[in-house]
Amino acid sequence: MFGIFPSNKKATGFYILTGKLLVNCACYKEGRSGRRFLSGAMRLVQFQPKGGPQQIRIGVEESNGGNIIDLNAFDPTLPHTMRGLLEMGAHGMETARRALGSGQHVVPRSQVSIFSPITNPDKVVCVGMNYEDHCREQNVPLPKEPIIFNKFSSCIVGPYDDIIYPAVTTEVDWEVELAFVIGKTGKDIEEKDALGYIAGFTVADDVSARDWQKRNGKQWLLSKTFDTFCPLGPALVTPDALSDPHNLKICCRVNGEVVQDSNTNKMIFKTAKLVSWMSQFTTLYPGDVFLTGTPPGVGVFRKPPVFLKKGDVVECEIEEIGLIQNRVV
C-alpha cells in the first residue's frame, strides 16, 4: 500500500509509507493496488540554467525533485517549450523517453531554475465546485453538470515564484487543485476516449480574490486571473507515472499549517468527463490546461474567514506528483 499524508497540523511535508519506493520514473513502480508495472513514465519540466542564456529549455527529471536531463541538448532539433514538444505528438514524447533512458546531458538540480511546466497555453479551463466535500462546506447541492470558468494564461507562474498581492483586493485566498494538460488536438471527444488526450498531470493553486468574485456581476473571471494567480508545477507527470489520478491525497498548507486535506476521489466530474464535456464547445489543443476544482478548507468559508497576507507561504502538494511553494508579496 502506498500512502502519503500530512503528519500533523504543523506539517512540513508528507510521510511516505511503502515497502519499497522506487523514485526513478523510468523504472518499475508499485501502484496503490500492489500491482507492478514497467512504463515509460516521465516527469517533464521547463527550466533555465542559472547564469546561462535567458531561454527556456525542456527537460525530464531523473526523479521527483532530482536532476534534470536537458532534452534540447539531447536533441537540438526539439522545440524549447513544453507546448511545442506536445505539438510534436508521439515523436516528441518518444524522444523524451529515449533521453531519459540514455542518462546523458544531466544538469544538477541546484544549477537550474524551474518554470511552470506549461507557459502560454491556448486556454486555461477551470472547474468550480467539483468536490463533494467542498460543496458540503458551502451547503450547496452537487452540480448536475461541470461548472466552467477560465483564467487568462498570463496569470501562470512557476512552482516557486511569488504570488503578487494586488492593490485592489483585500481577500486573497488559496485553492489547491489537480491540474492536467491536453496532449493532442480534439473536438467532440467521447468520454471513453478522453484519457488518451491527456499528456500529464501537475499541481495548481487557483489563487482567488474573493471580494472580486462577488463583484462584476458575480462572474468569476476577474477574481481568478490577476497576474501570478495560477502557480503550476513542479513537473508535468505523465499518466503512466500515477497509480490512479482519481485517488490521490491532496493538501494545502499556509505557513506550515494544514488548511486543506482531502483526496481526488472526492471529485464529482472526473478528468475524462471534463475533457469530453469541454470538447463539445471548443477545440482542445496541446498545452491546454485544466484545473479540476478544489477540496474544502479555503479561507473564505472559515469562521471567521481567513485570507492570505503578504509574507505568507502557500504550499500545495499532491501525492505522486509533487509540491509547489509560493510566497505572497
GROMACS .gro file of C-alpha atoms in nm:
model
  329
    1MET     CA    1   0.000   0.000   0.000
    2PHE     CA    2   0.142   0.339  -0.099
    3GLY     CA    3   0.019   0.621   0.122
    4ILE     CA    4   0.100   0.985   0.178
    5PHE     CA    5  -0.049   1.220   0.431
    6PRO     CA    6   0.019   1.531   0.636
    7SER     CA    7   0.189   1.424   0.957
    8ASN     CA    8   0.022   1.685   1.178
    9LYS     CA    9  -0.127   2.032   1.180
   10LYS     CA   10   0.217   2.188   1.152
   11ALA     CA   11   0.331   1.953   0.880
   12THR     CA   12   0.640   2.043   0.684
   13GLY     CA   13   0.591   1.767   0.432
   14PHE     CA   14   0.448   1.421   0.381
   15TYR     CA   15   0.539   1.086   0.527
   16ILE     CA   16   0.562   0.809   0.267
   17LEU     CA   17   0.452   0.459   0.356
   18THR     CA   18   0.566   0.187   0.123
   19GLY     CA   19   0.756  -0.137   0.140
   20LYS     CA   20   0.990  -0.021  -0.134
   21LEU     CA   21   0.972   0.316  -0.305
   22LEU     CA   22   1.138   0.348  -0.645
   23VAL     CA   23   1.152   0.716  -0.730
   24ASN     CA   24   1.302   0.688  -1.079
   25CYS     CA   25   1.002   0.732  -1.304
   26ALA     CA   26   1.151   0.515  -1.578
   27CYS     CA   27   1.167   0.201  -1.367
   28TYR     CA   28   0.927  -0.042  -1.204
   29LYS     CA   29   0.687   0.117  -0.963
   30GLU     CA   30   0.436  -0.024  -0.718
   31GLY     CA   31   0.086   0.117  -0.752
   32ARG     CA   32  -0.181   0.153  -0.487
   33SER     CA   33  -0.329  -0.184  -0.578
   34GLY     CA   34   0.005  -0.357  -0.526
   35ARG     CA   35   0.044  -0.438  -0.896
   36ARG     CA   36   0.382  -0.363  -1.051
   37PHE     CA   37   0.424  -0.226  -1.399
   38LEU     CA   38   0.700  -0.117  -1.632
   39SER     CA   39   0.630   0.212  -1.803
   40GLY     CA   40   0.782   0.500  -1.992
   41ALA     CA   41   0.661   0.729  -1.718
   42MET     CA   42   0.817   1.076  -1.714
   43ARG     CA   43   0.827   1.398  -1.515
   44LEU     CA   44   0.865   1.671  -1.778
   45VAL     CA   45   0.983   2.022  -1.685
   46GLN     CA   46   1.062   2.361  -1.827
   47PHE     CA   47   1.380   2.512  -1.685
   48GLN     CA   48   1.657   2.762  -1.735
   49PRO     CA   49   2.022   2.711  -1.637
   50LYS     CA   50   2.131   2.958  -1.373
   51GLY     CA   51   2.378   3.206  -1.516
   52GLY     CA   52   2.316   3.081  -1.870
   53PRO     CA   53   2.128   3.221  -2.169
   54GLN     CA   54   1.785   3.363  -2.082
   55GLN     CA   55   1.598   3.095  -2.275
   56ILE     CA   56   1.355   2.831  -2.151
   57ARG     CA   57   1.459   2.470  -2.212
   58ILE     CA   58   1.267   2.146  -2.173
   59GLY     CA   59   1.383   1.851  -1.969
   60VAL     CA   60   1.296   1.535  -1.779
   61GLU     CA   61   1.352   1.486  -1.408
   62GLU     CA   62   1.555   1.178  -1.318
   63SER     CA   63   1.331   1.155  -1.010
   64ASN     CA   64   1.085   1.371  -0.819
   65GLY     CA   65   1.295   1.676  -0.730
   66GLY     CA   66   1.604   1.521  -0.887
   67ASN     CA   67   1.849   1.628  -1.153
   68ILE     CA   68   1.732   1.731  -1.500
   69ILE     CA   69   1.809   1.566  -1.834
   70ASP     CA   70   1.831   1.850  -2.087
   71LEU     CA   71   1.617   1.746  -2.384
   72ASN     CA   72   1.740   2.032  -2.602
   73ALA     CA   73   2.098   1.915  -2.550
   74PHE     CA   74   1.999   1.554  -2.624
   75ASP     CA   75   1.825   1.658  -2.947
   76PRO     CA   76   1.889   2.018  -3.059
   77THR     CA   77   1.603   1.996  -3.311
   78LEU     CA   78   1.344   1.983  -3.030
   79PRO     CA   79   1.144   2.297  -2.950
   80HIS     CA   80   1.225   2.494  -2.638
   81THR     CA   81   0.875   2.487  -2.486
   82MET     CA   82   0.659   2.209  -2.346
   83ARG     CA   83   0.373   2.317  -2.568
   84GLY     CA   84   0.599   2.277  -2.869
   85LEU     CA   85   0.704   1.929  -2.752
   86LEU     CA   86   0.340   1.823  -2.710
   87GLU     CA   87   0.255   1.958  -3.054
   88MET     CA   88   0.510   1.712  -3.196
   89GLY     CA   89   0.286   1.427  -3.079
   90ALA     CA   90   0.419   1.077  -3.021
   91HIS     CA   91   0.759   1.153  -3.175
   92GLY     CA   92   0.832   1.424  -2.919
   93MET     CA   93   0.736   1.205  -2.624
   94GLU     CA   94   0.936   0.912  -2.757
   95THR     CA   95   1.242   1.136  -2.792
   96ALA     CA   96   1.200   1.242  -2.429
   97ARG     CA   97   1.181   0.876  -2.320
   98ARG     CA   98   1.498   0.794  -2.511
   99ALA     CA   99   1.673   1.086  -2.346
  100LEU     CA  100   1.564   0.968  -2.001
  101GLY     CA  101   1.689   0.619  -2.076
  102SER     CA  102   2.024   0.748  -2.203
  103GLY     CA  103   2.128   0.913  -1.877
  104GLN     CA  104   2.309   1.178  -2.083
  105HIS     CA  105   2.310   1.558  -2.061
  106VAL     CA  106   2.226   1.563  -1.690
  107VAL     CA  107   2.211   1.907  -1.528
  108PRO     CA  108   2.229   1.923  -1.146
  109ARG     CA  109   1.907   2.049  -0.992
  110SER     CA  110   2.096   2.314  -0.799
  111GLN     CA  111   2.209   2.473  -1.126
  112VAL     CA  112   1.865   2.535  -1.278
  113SER     CA  113   1.558   2.749  -1.219
  114ILE     CA  114   1.231   2.557  -1.263
  115PHE     CA  115   0.948   2.722  -1.456
  116SER     CA  116   0.584   2.627  -1.488
  117PRO     CA  117   0.566   2.305  -1.693
  118ILE     CA  118   0.340   2.489  -1.939
  119THR     CA  119   0.356   2.853  -2.044
  120ASN     CA  120   0.129   3.040  -2.285
  121PRO     CA  121  -0.137   2.769  -2.334
  122ASP     CA  122  -0.419   2.843  -2.573
  123LYS     CA  123  -0.663   2.821  -2.283
  124VAL     CA  124  -0.685   2.761  -1.908
  125VAL     CA  125  -1.011   2.584  -1.826
  126CYS     CA  126  -1.126   2.584  -1.462
  127VAL     CA  127  -1.396   2.381  -1.289
  128GLY     CA  128  -1.595   2.514  -0.996
  129MET     CA  129  -1.750   2.318  -0.709
  130ASN     CA  130  -1.615   1.985  -0.828
  131TYR     CA  131  -1.551   1.822  -0.489
  132GLU     CA  132  -1.831   1.667  -0.287
  133ASP     CA  133  -1.683   1.786   0.042
  134HIS     CA  134  -1.629   2.140  -0.093
  135CYS     CA  135  -1.999   2.157  -0.187
  136ARG     CA  136  -2.093   2.039   0.161
  137GLU     CA  137  -1.881   2.310   0.324
  138GLN     CA  138  -2.085   2.567   0.126
  139ASN     CA  139  -2.419   2.395   0.193
  140VAL     CA  140  -2.494   2.380  -0.179
  141PRO     CA  141  -2.624   2.084  -0.384
  142LEU     CA  142  -2.387   1.886  -0.605
  143PRO     CA  143  -2.383   2.029  -0.959
  144LYS     CA  144  -2.551   1.825  -1.230
  145GLU     CA  145  -2.300   1.934  -1.494
  146PRO     CA  146  -1.949   2.081  -1.478
  147ILE     CA  147  -1.936   2.449  -1.379
  148ILE     CA  148  -1.680   2.607  -1.611
  149PHE     CA  149  -1.488   2.934  -1.592
  150ASN     CA  150  -1.141   3.032  -1.704
  151LYS     CA  151  -0.821   3.215  -1.625
  152PHE     CA  152  -0.606   3.409  -1.869
  153SER     CA  153  -0.279   3.231  -1.947
  154SER     CA  154  -0.086   3.541  -1.835
  155CYS     CA  155  -0.161   3.454  -1.470
  156ILE     CA  156   0.051   3.134  -1.484
  157VAL     CA  157   0.373   3.137  -1.281
  158GLY     CA  158   0.619   2.870  -1.177
  159PRO     CA  159   0.610   2.634  -0.880
  160TYR     CA  160   0.838   2.852  -0.663
  161ASP     CA  161   0.751   3.201  -0.791
  162ASP     CA  162   0.596   3.474  -0.579
  163ILE     CA  163   0.223   3.547  -0.570
  164ILE     CA  164   0.181   3.923  -0.607
  165TYR     CA  165  -0.089   4.067  -0.381
  166PRO     CA  166  -0.297   4.306  -0.597
  167ALA     CA  167  -0.361   4.656  -0.464
  168VAL     CA  168  -0.733   4.638  -0.549
  169THR     CA  169  -0.826   4.343  -0.324
  170THR     CA  170  -0.816   4.255   0.044
  171GLU     CA  171  -0.940   3.896   0.019
  172VAL     CA  172  -0.679   3.675  -0.149
  173ASP     CA  173  -0.748   3.304  -0.094
  174TRP     CA  174  -0.583   2.968  -0.167
  175GLU     CA  175  -0.718   2.668  -0.364
  176VAL     CA  176  -0.504   2.358  -0.418
  177GLU     CA  177  -0.609   2.174  -0.734
  178LEU     CA  178  -0.516   1.879  -0.951
  179ALA     CA  179  -0.442   2.010  -1.299
  180PHE     CA  180  -0.397   1.825  -1.624
  181VAL     CA  181  -0.264   1.923  -1.966
  182ILE     CA  182  -0.402   1.826  -2.306
  183GLY     CA  183  -0.161   1.637  -2.530
  184LYS     CA  184  -0.332   1.637  -2.869
  185THR     CA  185  -0.595   1.827  -3.065
  186GLY     CA  186  -0.954   1.711  -3.025
  187LYS     CA  187  -1.316   1.816  -3.069
  188ASP     CA  188  -1.636   1.631  -2.969
  189ILE     CA  189  -1.431   1.370  -2.784
  190GLU     CA  190  -1.619   1.071  -2.646
  191GLU     CA  191  -1.571   1.012  -2.276
  192LYS     CA  192  -1.439   0.660  -2.335
  193ASP     CA  193  -1.156   0.805  -2.547
  194ALA     CA  194  -1.088   1.117  -2.341
  195LEU     CA  195  -0.800   0.991  -2.126
  196GLY     CA  196  -0.596   0.940  -2.443
  197TYR     CA  197  -0.594   1.318  -2.490
  198ILE     CA  198  -0.423   1.390  -2.157
  199ALA     CA  199  -0.047   1.444  -2.168
  200GLY     CA  200   0.004   1.461  -1.794
  201PHE     CA  201  -0.088   1.598  -1.453
  202THR     CA  202   0.051   1.872  -1.233
  203VAL     CA  203  -0.028   2.074  -0.918
  204ALA     CA  204  -0.205   2.411  -0.929
  205ASP     CA  205  -0.304   2.684  -0.687
  206ASP     CA  206  -0.618   2.858  -0.814
  207VAL     CA  207  -0.547   3.180  -0.624
  208SER     CA  208  -0.866   3.384  -0.591
  209ALA     CA  209  -0.968   3.737  -0.487
  210ARG     CA  210  -1.295   3.665  -0.306
  211ASP     CA  211  -1.418   4.026  -0.299
  212TRP     CA  212  -1.395   4.042  -0.678
  213GLN     CA  213  -1.569   3.705  -0.703
  214LYS     CA  214  -1.877   3.878  -0.560
  215ARG     CA  215  -1.842   4.188  -0.784
  216ASN     CA  216  -1.857   4.245  -1.160
  217GLY     CA  217  -2.192   4.068  -1.199
  218LYS     CA  218  -2.063   3.780  -0.986
  219GLN     CA  219  -1.869   3.641  -1.281
  220TRP     CA  220  -1.552   3.474  -1.157
  221LEU     CA  221  -1.302   3.566  -1.429
  222LEU     CA  222  -1.158   3.886  -1.281
  223SER     CA  223  -1.125   3.736  -0.933
  224LYS     CA  224  -0.925   3.444  -1.070
  225THR     CA  225  -0.699   3.597  -1.331
  226PHE     CA  226  -0.479   3.858  -1.162
  227ASP     CA  227  -0.114   3.825  -1.259
  228THR     CA  228   0.057   3.537  -1.071
  229PHE     CA  229  -0.279   3.383  -0.965
  230CYS     CA  230  -0.202   3.041  -1.118
  231PRO     CA  231   0.115   2.877  -0.985
  232LEU     CA  232   0.174   2.544  -1.163
  233GLY     CA  233   0.426   2.265  -1.123
  234PRO     CA  234   0.667   2.132  -1.036
  235ALA     CA  235   0.650   1.894  -1.334
  236LEU     CA  236   0.415   1.755  -1.595
  237VAL     CA  237   0.377   1.396  -1.476
  238THR     CA  238   0.267   1.152  -1.745
  239PRO     CA  239  -0.042   0.941  -1.665
  240ASP     CA  240   0.152   0.616  -1.653
  241ALA     CA  241   0.352   0.754  -1.359
  242LEU     CA  242   0.041   0.768  -1.138
  243SER     CA  243  -0.129   0.477  -0.967
  244ASP     CA  244  -0.470   0.649  -1.008
  245PRO     CA  245  -0.516   1.026  -1.060
  246HIS     CA  246  -0.861   0.994  -0.900
  247ASN     CA  247  -0.730   0.853  -0.574
  248LEU     CA  248  -0.450   1.082  -0.462
  249LYS     CA  249  -0.407   1.273  -0.137
  250ILE     CA  250  -0.431   1.648  -0.197
  251CYS     CA  251  -0.320   1.904   0.059
  252CYS     CA  252  -0.258   2.277   0.108
  253ARG     CA  253  -0.057   2.438   0.388
  254VAL     CA  254  -0.026   2.806   0.478
  255ASN     CA  255   0.281   2.891   0.685
  256GLY     CA  256   0.316   2.520   0.764
  257GLU     CA  257  -0.041   2.475   0.890
  258VAL     CA  258  -0.264   2.229   0.703
  259VAL     CA  259  -0.567   2.414   0.567
  260GLN     CA  260  -0.689   2.168   0.301
  261ASP     CA  261  -0.662   1.790   0.330
  262SER     CA  262  -0.867   1.565   0.103
  263ASN     CA  263  -0.845   1.313  -0.178
  264THR     CA  264  -0.907   1.342  -0.551
  265ASN     CA  265  -1.157   1.056  -0.516
  266LYS     CA  266  -1.398   1.325  -0.392
  267MET     CA  267  -1.410   1.482  -0.739
  268ILE     CA  268  -1.761   1.486  -0.884
  269PHE     CA  269  -1.666   1.504  -1.252
  270LYS     CA  270  -1.352   1.307  -1.333
  271THR     CA  271  -1.093   1.405  -1.591
  272ALA     CA  272  -1.243   1.204  -1.880
  273LYS     CA  273  -1.581   1.370  -1.825
  274LEU     CA  274  -1.424   1.716  -1.819
  275VAL     CA  275  -1.234   1.659  -2.144
  276SER     CA  276  -1.541   1.523  -2.320
  277TRP     CA  277  -1.768   1.796  -2.182
  278MET     CA  278  -1.544   2.088  -2.284
  279SER     CA  279  -1.474   1.946  -2.628
  280GLN     CA  280  -1.842   1.989  -2.712
  281PHE     CA  281  -1.791   2.365  -2.705
  282THR     CA  282  -1.434   2.430  -2.812
  283THR     CA  283  -1.145   2.254  -2.983
  284LEU     CA  284  -0.882   2.140  -2.734
  285TYR     CA  285  -0.518   2.193  -2.827
  286PRO     CA  286  -0.186   2.054  -2.699
  287GLY     CA  287  -0.085   2.251  -2.392
  288ASP     CA  288  -0.437   2.348  -2.282
  289VAL     CA  289  -0.454   2.343  -1.901
  290PHE     CA  290  -0.749   2.217  -1.694
  291LEU     CA  291  -0.784   2.297  -1.322
  292THR     CA  292  -1.022   2.037  -1.181
  293GLY     CA  293  -1.156   2.209  -0.869
  294THR     CA  294  -1.058   2.241  -0.504
  295PRO     CA  295  -1.145   2.045  -0.188
  296PRO     CA  296  -1.279   2.207   0.133
  297GLY     CA  297  -1.075   2.428   0.361
  298VAL     CA  298  -1.048   2.751   0.162
  299GLY     CA  299  -1.021   3.068   0.367
  300VAL     CA  300  -1.347   3.230   0.266
  301PHE     CA  301  -1.560   2.957   0.428
  302ARG     CA  302  -1.375   2.954   0.759
  303LYS     CA  303  -1.543   3.108   1.062
  304PRO     CA  304  -1.435   3.381   1.067
  305PRO     CA  305  -1.296   3.398   0.711
  306VAL     CA  306  -0.917   3.391   0.679
  307PHE     CA  307  -0.729   3.544   0.387
  308LEU     CA  308  -0.368   3.550   0.277
  309LYS     CA  309  -0.140   3.839   0.367
  310LYS     CA  310   0.196   3.950   0.241
  311GLY     CA  311   0.472   3.725   0.371
  312ASP     CA  312   0.257   3.411   0.386
  313VAL     CA  313   0.395   3.094   0.226
  314VAL     CA  314   0.148   2.865   0.049
  315GLU     CA  315   0.238   2.501  -0.020
  316CYS     CA  316   0.019   2.287  -0.243
  317GLU     CA  317   0.102   1.917  -0.264
  318ILE     CA  318  -0.049   1.616  -0.438
  319GLU     CA  319   0.060   1.259  -0.379
  320GLU     CA  320   0.286   1.114  -0.652
  321ILE     CA  321   0.300   1.450  -0.835
  322GLY     CA  322   0.485   1.688  -0.609
  323LEU     CA  323   0.490   2.020  -0.425
  324ILE     CA  324   0.467   2.385  -0.522
  325GLN     CA  325   0.563   2.657  -0.276
  326ASN     CA  326   0.480   3.023  -0.331
  327ARG     CA  327   0.531   3.330  -0.112
  328VAL     CA  328   0.280   3.615  -0.112
  329VAL     CA  329   0.449   3.952  -0.173
   0.00000   0.00000   0.00000
